[in-house]
Short mmCIF file of C-alpha atoms in Angstrom, two decimals:
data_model
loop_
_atom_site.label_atom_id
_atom_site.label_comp_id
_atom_site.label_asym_id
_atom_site.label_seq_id
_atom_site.Cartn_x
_atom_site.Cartn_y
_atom_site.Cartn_z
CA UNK A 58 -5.75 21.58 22.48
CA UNK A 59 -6.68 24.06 19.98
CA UNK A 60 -5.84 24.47 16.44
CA UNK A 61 -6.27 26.31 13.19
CA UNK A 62 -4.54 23.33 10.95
CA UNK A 63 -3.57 19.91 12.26
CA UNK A 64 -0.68 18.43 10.33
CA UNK A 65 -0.03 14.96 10.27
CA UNK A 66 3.40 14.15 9.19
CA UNK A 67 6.68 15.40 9.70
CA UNK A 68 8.30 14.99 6.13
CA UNK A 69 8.86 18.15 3.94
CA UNK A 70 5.45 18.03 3.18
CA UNK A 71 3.93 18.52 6.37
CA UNK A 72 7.06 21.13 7.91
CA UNK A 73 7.17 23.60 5.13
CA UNK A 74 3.13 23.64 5.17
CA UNK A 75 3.53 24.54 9.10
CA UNK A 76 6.33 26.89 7.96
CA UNK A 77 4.09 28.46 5.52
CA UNK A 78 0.88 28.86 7.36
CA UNK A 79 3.00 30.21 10.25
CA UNK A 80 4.30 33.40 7.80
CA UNK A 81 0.48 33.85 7.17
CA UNK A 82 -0.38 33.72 10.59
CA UNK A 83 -1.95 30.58 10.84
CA UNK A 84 -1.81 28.66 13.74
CA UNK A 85 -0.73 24.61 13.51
CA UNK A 86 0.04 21.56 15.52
CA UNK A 87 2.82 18.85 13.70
CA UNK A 88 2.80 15.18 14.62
CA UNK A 89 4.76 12.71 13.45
CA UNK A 90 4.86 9.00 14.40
CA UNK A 91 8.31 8.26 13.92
CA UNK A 92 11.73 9.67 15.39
CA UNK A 93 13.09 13.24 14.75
CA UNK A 94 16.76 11.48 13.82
CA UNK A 95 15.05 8.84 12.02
CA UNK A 96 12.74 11.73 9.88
CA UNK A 97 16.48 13.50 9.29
CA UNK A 98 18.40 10.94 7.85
CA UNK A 99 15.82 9.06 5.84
CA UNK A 100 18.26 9.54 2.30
CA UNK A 101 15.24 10.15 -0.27
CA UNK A 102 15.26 12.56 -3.14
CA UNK A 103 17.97 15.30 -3.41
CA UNK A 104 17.16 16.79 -7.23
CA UNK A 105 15.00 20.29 -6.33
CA UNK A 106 12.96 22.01 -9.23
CA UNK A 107 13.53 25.84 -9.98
CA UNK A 108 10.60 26.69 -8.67
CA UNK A 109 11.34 24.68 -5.37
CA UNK A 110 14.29 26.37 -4.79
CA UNK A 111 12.51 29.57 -5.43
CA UNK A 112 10.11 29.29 -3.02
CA UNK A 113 12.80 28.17 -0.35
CA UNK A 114 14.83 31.41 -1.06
CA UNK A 115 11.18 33.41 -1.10
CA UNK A 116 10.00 31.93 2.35
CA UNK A 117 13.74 32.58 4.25
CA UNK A 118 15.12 28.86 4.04
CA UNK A 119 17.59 29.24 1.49
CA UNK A 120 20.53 29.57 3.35
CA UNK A 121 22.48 26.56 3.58
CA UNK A 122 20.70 25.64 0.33
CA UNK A 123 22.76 28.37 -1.27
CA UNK A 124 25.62 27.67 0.25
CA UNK A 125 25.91 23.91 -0.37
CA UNK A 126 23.32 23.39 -2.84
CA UNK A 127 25.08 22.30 -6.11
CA UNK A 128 22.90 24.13 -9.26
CA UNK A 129 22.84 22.03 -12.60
CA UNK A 130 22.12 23.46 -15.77
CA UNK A 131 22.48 20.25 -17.65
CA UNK A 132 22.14 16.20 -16.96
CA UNK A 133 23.91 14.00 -19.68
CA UNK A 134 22.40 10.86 -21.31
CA UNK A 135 23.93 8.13 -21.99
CA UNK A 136 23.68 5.30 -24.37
CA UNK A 137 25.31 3.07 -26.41
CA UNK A 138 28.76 3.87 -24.82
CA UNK A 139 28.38 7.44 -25.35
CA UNK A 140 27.15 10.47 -23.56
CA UNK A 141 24.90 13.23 -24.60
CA UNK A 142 24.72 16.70 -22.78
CA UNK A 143 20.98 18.16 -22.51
CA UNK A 144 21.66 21.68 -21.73
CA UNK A 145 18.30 22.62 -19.62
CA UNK A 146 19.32 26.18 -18.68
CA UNK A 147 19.48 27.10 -22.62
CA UNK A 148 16.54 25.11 -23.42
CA UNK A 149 14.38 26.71 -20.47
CA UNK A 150 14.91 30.60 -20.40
CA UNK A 151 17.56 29.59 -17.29
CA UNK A 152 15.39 27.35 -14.96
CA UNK A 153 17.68 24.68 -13.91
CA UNK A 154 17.73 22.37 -11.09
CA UNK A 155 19.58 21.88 -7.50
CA UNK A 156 20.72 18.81 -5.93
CA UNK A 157 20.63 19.05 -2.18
CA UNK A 158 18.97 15.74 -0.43
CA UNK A 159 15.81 15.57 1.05
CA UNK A 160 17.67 15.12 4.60
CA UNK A 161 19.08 18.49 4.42
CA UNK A 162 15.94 20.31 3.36
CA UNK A 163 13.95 18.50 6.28
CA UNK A 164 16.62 19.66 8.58
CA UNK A 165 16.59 23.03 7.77
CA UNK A 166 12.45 22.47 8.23
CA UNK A 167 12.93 21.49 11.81
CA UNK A 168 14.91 24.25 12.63
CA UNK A 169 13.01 26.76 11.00
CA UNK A 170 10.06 25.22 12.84
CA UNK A 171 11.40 24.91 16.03
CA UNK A 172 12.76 28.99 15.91
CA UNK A 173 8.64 29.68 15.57
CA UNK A 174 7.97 27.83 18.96
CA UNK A 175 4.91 26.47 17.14
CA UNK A 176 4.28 22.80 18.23
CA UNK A 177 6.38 19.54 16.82
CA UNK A 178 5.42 16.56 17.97
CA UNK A 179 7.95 13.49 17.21
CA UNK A 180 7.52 9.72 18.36
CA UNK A 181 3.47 9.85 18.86
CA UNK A 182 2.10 6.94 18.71
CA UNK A 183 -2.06 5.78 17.76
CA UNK A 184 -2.39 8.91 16.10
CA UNK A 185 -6.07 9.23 14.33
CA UNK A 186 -8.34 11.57 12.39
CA UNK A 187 -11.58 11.97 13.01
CA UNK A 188 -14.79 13.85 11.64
CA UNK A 189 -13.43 14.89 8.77
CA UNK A 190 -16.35 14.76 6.74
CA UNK A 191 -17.50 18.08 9.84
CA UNK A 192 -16.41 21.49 10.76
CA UNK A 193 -14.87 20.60 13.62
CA UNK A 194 -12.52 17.27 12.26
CA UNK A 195 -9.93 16.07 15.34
CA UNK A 196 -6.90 14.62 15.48
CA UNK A 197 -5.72 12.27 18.42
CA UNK A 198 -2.37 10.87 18.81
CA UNK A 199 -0.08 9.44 22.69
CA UNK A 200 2.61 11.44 23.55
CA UNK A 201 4.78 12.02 26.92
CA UNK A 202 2.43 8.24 28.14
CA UNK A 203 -0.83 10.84 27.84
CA UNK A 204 -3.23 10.94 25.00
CA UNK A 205 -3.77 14.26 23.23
CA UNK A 206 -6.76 15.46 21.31
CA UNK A 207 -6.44 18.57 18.90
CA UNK A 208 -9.35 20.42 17.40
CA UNK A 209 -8.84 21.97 14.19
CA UNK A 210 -10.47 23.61 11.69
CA UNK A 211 -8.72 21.97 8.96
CA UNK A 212 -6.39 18.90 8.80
CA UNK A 213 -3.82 18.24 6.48
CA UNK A 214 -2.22 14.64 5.66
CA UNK A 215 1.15 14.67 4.68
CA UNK A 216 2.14 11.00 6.57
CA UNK A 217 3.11 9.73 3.07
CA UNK A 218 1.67 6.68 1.51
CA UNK A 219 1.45 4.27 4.52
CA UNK A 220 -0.17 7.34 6.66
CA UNK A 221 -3.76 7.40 8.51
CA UNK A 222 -5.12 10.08 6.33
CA UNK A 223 -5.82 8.56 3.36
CA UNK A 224 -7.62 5.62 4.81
CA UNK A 225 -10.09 7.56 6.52
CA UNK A 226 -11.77 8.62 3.85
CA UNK A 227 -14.16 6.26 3.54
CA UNK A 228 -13.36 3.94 0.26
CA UNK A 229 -15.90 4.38 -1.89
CA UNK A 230 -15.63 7.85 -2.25
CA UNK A 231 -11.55 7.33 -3.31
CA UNK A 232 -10.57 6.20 -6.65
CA UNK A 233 -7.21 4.78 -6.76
CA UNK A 234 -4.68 4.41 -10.03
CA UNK A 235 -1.47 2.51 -9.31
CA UNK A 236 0.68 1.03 -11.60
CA UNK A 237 4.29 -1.44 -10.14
CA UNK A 238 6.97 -1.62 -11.85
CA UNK A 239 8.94 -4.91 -12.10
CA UNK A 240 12.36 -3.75 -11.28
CA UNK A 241 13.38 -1.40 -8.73
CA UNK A 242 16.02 0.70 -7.88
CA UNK A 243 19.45 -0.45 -6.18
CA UNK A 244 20.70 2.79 -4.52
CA UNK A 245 24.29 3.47 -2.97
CA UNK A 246 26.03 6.66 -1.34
CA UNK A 247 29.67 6.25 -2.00
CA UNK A 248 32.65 8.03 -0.09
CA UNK A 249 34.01 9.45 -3.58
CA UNK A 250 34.71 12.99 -4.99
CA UNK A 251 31.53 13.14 -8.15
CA UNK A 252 33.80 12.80 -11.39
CA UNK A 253 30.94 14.67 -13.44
CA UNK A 254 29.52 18.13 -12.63
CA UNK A 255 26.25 16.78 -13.49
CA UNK A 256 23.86 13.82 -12.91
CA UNK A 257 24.52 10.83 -16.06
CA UNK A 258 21.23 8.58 -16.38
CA UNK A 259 22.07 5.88 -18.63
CA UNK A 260 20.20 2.97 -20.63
CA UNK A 261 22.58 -0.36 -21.18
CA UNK A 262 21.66 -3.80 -22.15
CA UNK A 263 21.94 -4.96 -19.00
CA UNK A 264 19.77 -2.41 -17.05
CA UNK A 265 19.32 1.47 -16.16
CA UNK A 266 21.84 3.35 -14.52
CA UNK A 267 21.80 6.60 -12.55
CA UNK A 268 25.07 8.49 -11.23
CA UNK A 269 24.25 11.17 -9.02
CA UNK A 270 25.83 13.47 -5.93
CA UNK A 271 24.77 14.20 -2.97
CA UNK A 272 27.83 16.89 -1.85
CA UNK A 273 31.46 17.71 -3.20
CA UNK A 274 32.81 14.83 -1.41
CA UNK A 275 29.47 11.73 -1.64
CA UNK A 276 28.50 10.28 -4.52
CA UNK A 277 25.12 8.76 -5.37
CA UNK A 278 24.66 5.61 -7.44
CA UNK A 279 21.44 3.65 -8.70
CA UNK A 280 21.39 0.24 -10.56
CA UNK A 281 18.55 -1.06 -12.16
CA UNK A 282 17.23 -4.57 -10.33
CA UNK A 283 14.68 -6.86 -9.40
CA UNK A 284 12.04 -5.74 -7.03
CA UNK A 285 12.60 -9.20 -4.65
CA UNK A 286 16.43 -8.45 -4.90
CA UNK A 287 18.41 -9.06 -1.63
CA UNK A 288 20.88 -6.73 -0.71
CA UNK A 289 22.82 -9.54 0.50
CA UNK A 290 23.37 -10.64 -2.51
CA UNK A 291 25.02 -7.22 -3.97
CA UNK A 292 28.61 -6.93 -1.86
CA UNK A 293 30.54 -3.77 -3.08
CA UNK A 294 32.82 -5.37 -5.54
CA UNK A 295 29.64 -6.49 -7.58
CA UNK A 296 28.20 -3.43 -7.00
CA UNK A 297 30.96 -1.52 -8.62
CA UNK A 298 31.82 -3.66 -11.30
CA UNK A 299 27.69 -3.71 -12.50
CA UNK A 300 28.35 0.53 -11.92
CA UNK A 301 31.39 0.34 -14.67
CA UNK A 302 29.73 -1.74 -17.13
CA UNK A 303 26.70 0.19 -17.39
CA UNK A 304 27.78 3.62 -16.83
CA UNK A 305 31.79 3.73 -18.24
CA UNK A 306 31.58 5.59 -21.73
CA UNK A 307 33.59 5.67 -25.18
CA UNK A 308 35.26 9.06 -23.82
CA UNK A 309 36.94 7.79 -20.82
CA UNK A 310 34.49 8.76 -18.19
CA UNK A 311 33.70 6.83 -15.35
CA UNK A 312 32.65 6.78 -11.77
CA UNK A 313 35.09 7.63 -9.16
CA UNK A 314 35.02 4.34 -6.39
CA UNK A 315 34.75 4.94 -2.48
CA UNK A 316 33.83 3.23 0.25
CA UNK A 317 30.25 2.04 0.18
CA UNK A 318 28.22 3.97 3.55
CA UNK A 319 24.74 3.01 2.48
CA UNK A 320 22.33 0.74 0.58
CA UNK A 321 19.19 -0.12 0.01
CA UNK A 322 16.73 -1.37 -2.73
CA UNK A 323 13.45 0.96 -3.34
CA UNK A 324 10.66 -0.88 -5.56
CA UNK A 325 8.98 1.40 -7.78
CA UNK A 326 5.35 2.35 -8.66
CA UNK A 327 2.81 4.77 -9.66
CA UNK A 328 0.08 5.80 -7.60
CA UNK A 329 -2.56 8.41 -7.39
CA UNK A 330 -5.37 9.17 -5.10
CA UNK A 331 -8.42 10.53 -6.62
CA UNK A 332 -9.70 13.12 -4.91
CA UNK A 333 -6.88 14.33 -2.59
CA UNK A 334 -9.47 16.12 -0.58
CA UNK A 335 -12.42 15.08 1.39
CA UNK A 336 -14.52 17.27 3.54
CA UNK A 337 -11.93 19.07 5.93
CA UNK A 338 -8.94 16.53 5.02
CA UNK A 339 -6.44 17.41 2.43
CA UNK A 340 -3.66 14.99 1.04
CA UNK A 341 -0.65 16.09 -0.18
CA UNK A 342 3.04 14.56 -1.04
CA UNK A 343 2.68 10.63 -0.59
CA UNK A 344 -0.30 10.89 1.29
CA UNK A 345 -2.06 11.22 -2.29
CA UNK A 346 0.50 10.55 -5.02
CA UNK A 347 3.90 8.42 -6.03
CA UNK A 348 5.94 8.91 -8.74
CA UNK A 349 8.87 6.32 -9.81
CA UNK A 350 11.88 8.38 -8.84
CA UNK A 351 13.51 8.88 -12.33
CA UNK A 352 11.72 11.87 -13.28
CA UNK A 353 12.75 13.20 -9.39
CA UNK A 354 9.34 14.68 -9.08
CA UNK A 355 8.71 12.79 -5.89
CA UNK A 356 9.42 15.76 -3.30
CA UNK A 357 8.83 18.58 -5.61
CA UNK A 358 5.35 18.01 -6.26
CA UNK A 359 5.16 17.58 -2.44
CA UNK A 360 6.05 21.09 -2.31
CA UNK A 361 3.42 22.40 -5.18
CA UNK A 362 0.56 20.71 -2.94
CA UNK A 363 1.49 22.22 0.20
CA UNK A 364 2.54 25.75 -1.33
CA UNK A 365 -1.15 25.50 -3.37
CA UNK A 366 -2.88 24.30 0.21
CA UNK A 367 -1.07 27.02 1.98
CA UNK A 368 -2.40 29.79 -0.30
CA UNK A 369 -5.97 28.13 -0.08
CA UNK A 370 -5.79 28.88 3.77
CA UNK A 371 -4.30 32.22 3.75
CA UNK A 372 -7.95 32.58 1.58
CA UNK A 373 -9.77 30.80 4.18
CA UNK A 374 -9.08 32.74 7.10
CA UNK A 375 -8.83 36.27 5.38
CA UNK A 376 -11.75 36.46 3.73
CA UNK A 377 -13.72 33.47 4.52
CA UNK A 378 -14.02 32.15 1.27
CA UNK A 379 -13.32 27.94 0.30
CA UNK A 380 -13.06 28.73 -3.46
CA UNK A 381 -9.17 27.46 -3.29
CA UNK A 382 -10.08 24.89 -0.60
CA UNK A 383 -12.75 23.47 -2.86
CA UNK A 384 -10.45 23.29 -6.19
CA UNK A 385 -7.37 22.26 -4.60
CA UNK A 386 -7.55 18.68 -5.50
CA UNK A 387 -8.62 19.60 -9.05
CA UNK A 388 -5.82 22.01 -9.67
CA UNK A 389 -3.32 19.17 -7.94
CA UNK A 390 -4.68 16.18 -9.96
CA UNK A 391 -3.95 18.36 -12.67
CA UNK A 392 0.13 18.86 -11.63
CA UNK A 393 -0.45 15.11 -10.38
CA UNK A 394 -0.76 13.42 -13.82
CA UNK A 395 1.70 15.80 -16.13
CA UNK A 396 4.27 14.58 -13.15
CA UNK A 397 3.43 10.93 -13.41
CA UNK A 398 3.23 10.99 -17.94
CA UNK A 399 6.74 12.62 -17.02
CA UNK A 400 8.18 9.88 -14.87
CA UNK A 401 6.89 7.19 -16.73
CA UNK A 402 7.99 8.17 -20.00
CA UNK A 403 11.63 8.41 -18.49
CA UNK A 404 10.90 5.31 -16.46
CA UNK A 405 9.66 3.28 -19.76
CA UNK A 406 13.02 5.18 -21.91
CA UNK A 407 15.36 3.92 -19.50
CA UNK A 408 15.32 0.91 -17.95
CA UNK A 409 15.03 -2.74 -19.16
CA UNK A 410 11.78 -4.21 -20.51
CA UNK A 411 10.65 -6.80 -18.28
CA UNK A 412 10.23 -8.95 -20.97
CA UNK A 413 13.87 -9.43 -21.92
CA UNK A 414 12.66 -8.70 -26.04
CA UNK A 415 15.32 -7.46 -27.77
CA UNK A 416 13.20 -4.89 -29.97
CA UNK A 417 12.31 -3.02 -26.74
CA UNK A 418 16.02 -2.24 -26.05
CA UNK A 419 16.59 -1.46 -29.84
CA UNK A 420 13.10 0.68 -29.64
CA UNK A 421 14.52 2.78 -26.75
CA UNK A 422 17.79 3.40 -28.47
CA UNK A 423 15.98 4.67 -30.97
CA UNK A 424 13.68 7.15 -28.83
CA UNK A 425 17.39 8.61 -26.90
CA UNK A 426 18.78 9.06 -30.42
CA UNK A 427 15.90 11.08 -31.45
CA UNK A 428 15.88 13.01 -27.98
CA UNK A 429 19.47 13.84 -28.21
CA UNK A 430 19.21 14.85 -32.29
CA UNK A 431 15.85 16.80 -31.65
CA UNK A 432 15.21 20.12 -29.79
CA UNK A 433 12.17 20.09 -29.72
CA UNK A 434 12.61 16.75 -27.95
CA UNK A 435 15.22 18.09 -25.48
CA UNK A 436 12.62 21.23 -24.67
CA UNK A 437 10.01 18.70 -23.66
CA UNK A 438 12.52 17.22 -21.47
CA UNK A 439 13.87 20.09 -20.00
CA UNK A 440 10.92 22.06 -19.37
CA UNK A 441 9.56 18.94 -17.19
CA UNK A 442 12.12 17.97 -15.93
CA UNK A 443 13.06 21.94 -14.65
CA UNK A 444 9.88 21.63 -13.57
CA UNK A 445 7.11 24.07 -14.07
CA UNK A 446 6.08 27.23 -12.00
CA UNK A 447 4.03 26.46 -8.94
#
C-alpha cells in the first residue's frame, strides 16, 4: 500500500491528525494495535482547553461537544475547610474550559474518520517502523491473518508512551527527562448528579483531592494514594468516607454519593522526549511527552502537536518546503515544558509531601492562601490552566 502519512495510533492524537490532513487533502493510513471498543472506553482526561474546543468547532467536530459539553468558567480551591472560586473567564478575556471525556472526543474521531472512507485499521498486531532516518520510511503491521506493508512519505507516532515509535529512534540520538511521583491517583466514576457546577481540587492533611464530572448525571472523583496501592484494598464505603473528609467544606458542600461503576489507580510522572522528531518520524501526545494529570494538559497538548504537525504537512506538500517539518519539535518542546512547569507546580501545591514533614503541608497552605488573595496569582493560573492559543 501507498501512503502520504502513516499514523500509528488510534488515540485522539493519531484520529484528529488523520482528520486534519484529510481536510488538507492529504492522504493517510491509521493503525492501531488494540480494539476499537477498547480505544472508546479507555476513561482518560475529560477537561478540554479553549483553544481545543476551538479547533473542534473550526474542523466540523463540535457537535455533540456543544451539545453535551459542560463549559466552566471557574474551578474552586479548596483548603483548610474552605473553598475559593478562581473565576478564569474574568481573569482570561473569556477563555474557559470544557469538560467532555476523552472517550467521547475519540468517538466522535472514529466517526468522523470512518464518514472520509480513509483507512482505520483496529486490532493489528507486530506493527513496526522502518527507515525512518530515509525518504521512503515504512510501516508494517498483521491484519485480517496477512501482513501489510505501507509506504509513506512521512510517519507520525501517536501510540502513546508504550508505542513502537519512540524506540526506533535509535537511543543515542534521544534525550529523555522523567521525573515519578510517589503517590498516584485513585480515580472513581460515580452514578451521582455533580453537586458543584464546577471542578473542586482540594489540598487536606491527609492527601489531594479532585471532584470532577463527567455528564449531568456521572460524577468523577480522585483521591490522592500510594503508587503500589491495591484497589482491593479501597471498597466503596472507604472510598467515600476518605472523599468526605478531604473534600466536605465549612459551607456545607459536599459530594453527592452513587453507586461506584469504575476504578482504577493511575501512577503519575513526568516525561519528555527530546527531540520529538527524527528523520521522517514525528512524536506527538504520549508518544513524546507525559504530564501528571492535575494540570489536565495531558490530551490538550496532544492536540497542539498534531494541529502544529498538520500545518507542517499542509506546507510540505503545497509548496515543498520542510521549514515547519524541521522546527516542529523545537516549537513543541517549547509548549512541552511551559505544560509540564504547569502541572508540576499544581502537582507539588496539592498533594502530600512524600516525606510526611509537617512544614511542607503548612508551606502549601501558605502558597493557596496567596493564590486565592493575589490576582496576579490567579492570572497565572488561569491563563495556563485555559490554556494558551495553539
Amino acid at each position: 500500500m501507498r501512503t502520504q502519512v502513516g499514523i500509528v495510533g488510534a488515540g485522539p492524537a493519531g484520529l484528529l491528525l488523520g482528520h486534519l490532513l484529510h481536510l488538507r487533502g492529504i492522504d493517510s493510513v491509521i493503525v492501531e494495535n488494540r480494539g476499537r471498543d477498547y480505544v472508546i472506553e479507555r476513561v482518560r482526561a475529560g477537561v478540554l482547553e479553549q483553544g481545543t474546543v476551538d479547533l473542534m468547532r473550526d474542523v466540523g467536530l463540535a457537535a455533540r461537544l456543544d451539545m453535551e459539553g459542560l463549559r466552566h468558567e471557574g474551578i474552586h480551591v479548596a483548603f483548610d475547610g474552605e473553598r475559593h472560586r478562581i473565576d478564569l473567564a474574568a481573569l482570561t478575556g473569556g477563555r474557559a474550559i470544557t469538560v467532555y471525556g476523552q472517550n467521547e472526543v475519540v468517538r466522535d474521531l472514529i466517526d468522523a474518520r470512518e464518514a472520509t472512507g480513509r483507512p482505520l485499521h483496529f486490532d493489528a498486531s507486530e506493527v513496526q517502523v522502518h527507515d525512518i532516518a530515509s525518504d521512503a520510511p515504512r510501516l508494517t503491521y498483521c491484519a485480517d491473518g496477512r501482513q501489510h506493508e505501507v509506504r509513506c512519505d512521512v510517519i507520525a507516532g501517536c501510540d502513546g508512551f508504550h508505542g513502537v515509535c519512540r524506540p526506533a529512534i535509535p537511543q543515542e540520538r534521544l534525550q529523555i527527562y522523567e521525573r515519578e511521583y510517589p503517590f498516584a491517583w485513585l480515580g472513581i466514576l460515580a452514578s451521582a448528579v455533580p453537586s458543584s457546577d464546577e471542578l473542586v481540587y482540594s489540598l487536606h492533611e491527609r492527601g489531594f483531592a479532585l471532584f470532577s464530572m463527567r455528564s449531568p448525571t456521572v460524577t468523577r472523583l480522585y483521591l490522592q494514594c500510594a503508587p503500589d496501592e491495591e484497589i482491593a484494598a479501597w471498597p466503596d464505603e472507604r472510598i467515600w468516607d476518605e472523599l468526605r473528609t478531604r473534600l466536605s467544606t465549612s459551607d456545607g458542600w459536599a459530594p453527592n454519593e452513587g453507586a461506584i461503576t469504575q476504578k482504577g489507580v493511575t501512577p503519575m510522572r513526568s516525561f519528555v522526549a527530546e527531540p520529538m522528531q527524527y528523520g521522517r518520524l514525528f512524536l506527538a501526545g504520549d508518544a513524546a511527552h507525559i504530564v501528571p494529570p492535575t494540570g489536565a494538559k495531558g490530551l490538550n497538548l496532544a492536540v497542539a502537536d498534531v494541529w502544529r504537525l498538520a500545518s507542517a504537512l499542509g506546507e510540505f506538500y503545497e509548496s515543498g518546503s520542510e521549514r515547519r517539518l524541521e522546527t516542529y519539535s523545537t516549537e513543541g518542546l517549547r509548549r512541552t515544558w511551559r505544560a509540564q512547569r504547569f502541572s508540576w507546580w499544581m502537582t507539588s501545591m496539592l498533594h502530600r509531601s512524600g516525606s510526611g514533614n509537617p512544614f511542607d503541608h503548612r508551606r502549601q497552605v501558605a502558597e493557596l492562601d496567596y493564590l486565592v488573595s493575589s490576582t496576579a496569582a490567579m492570572t497565572s493560573l488561569a491563563e495556563n490552566y485555559v490554556g494558551m492559543p495553539l
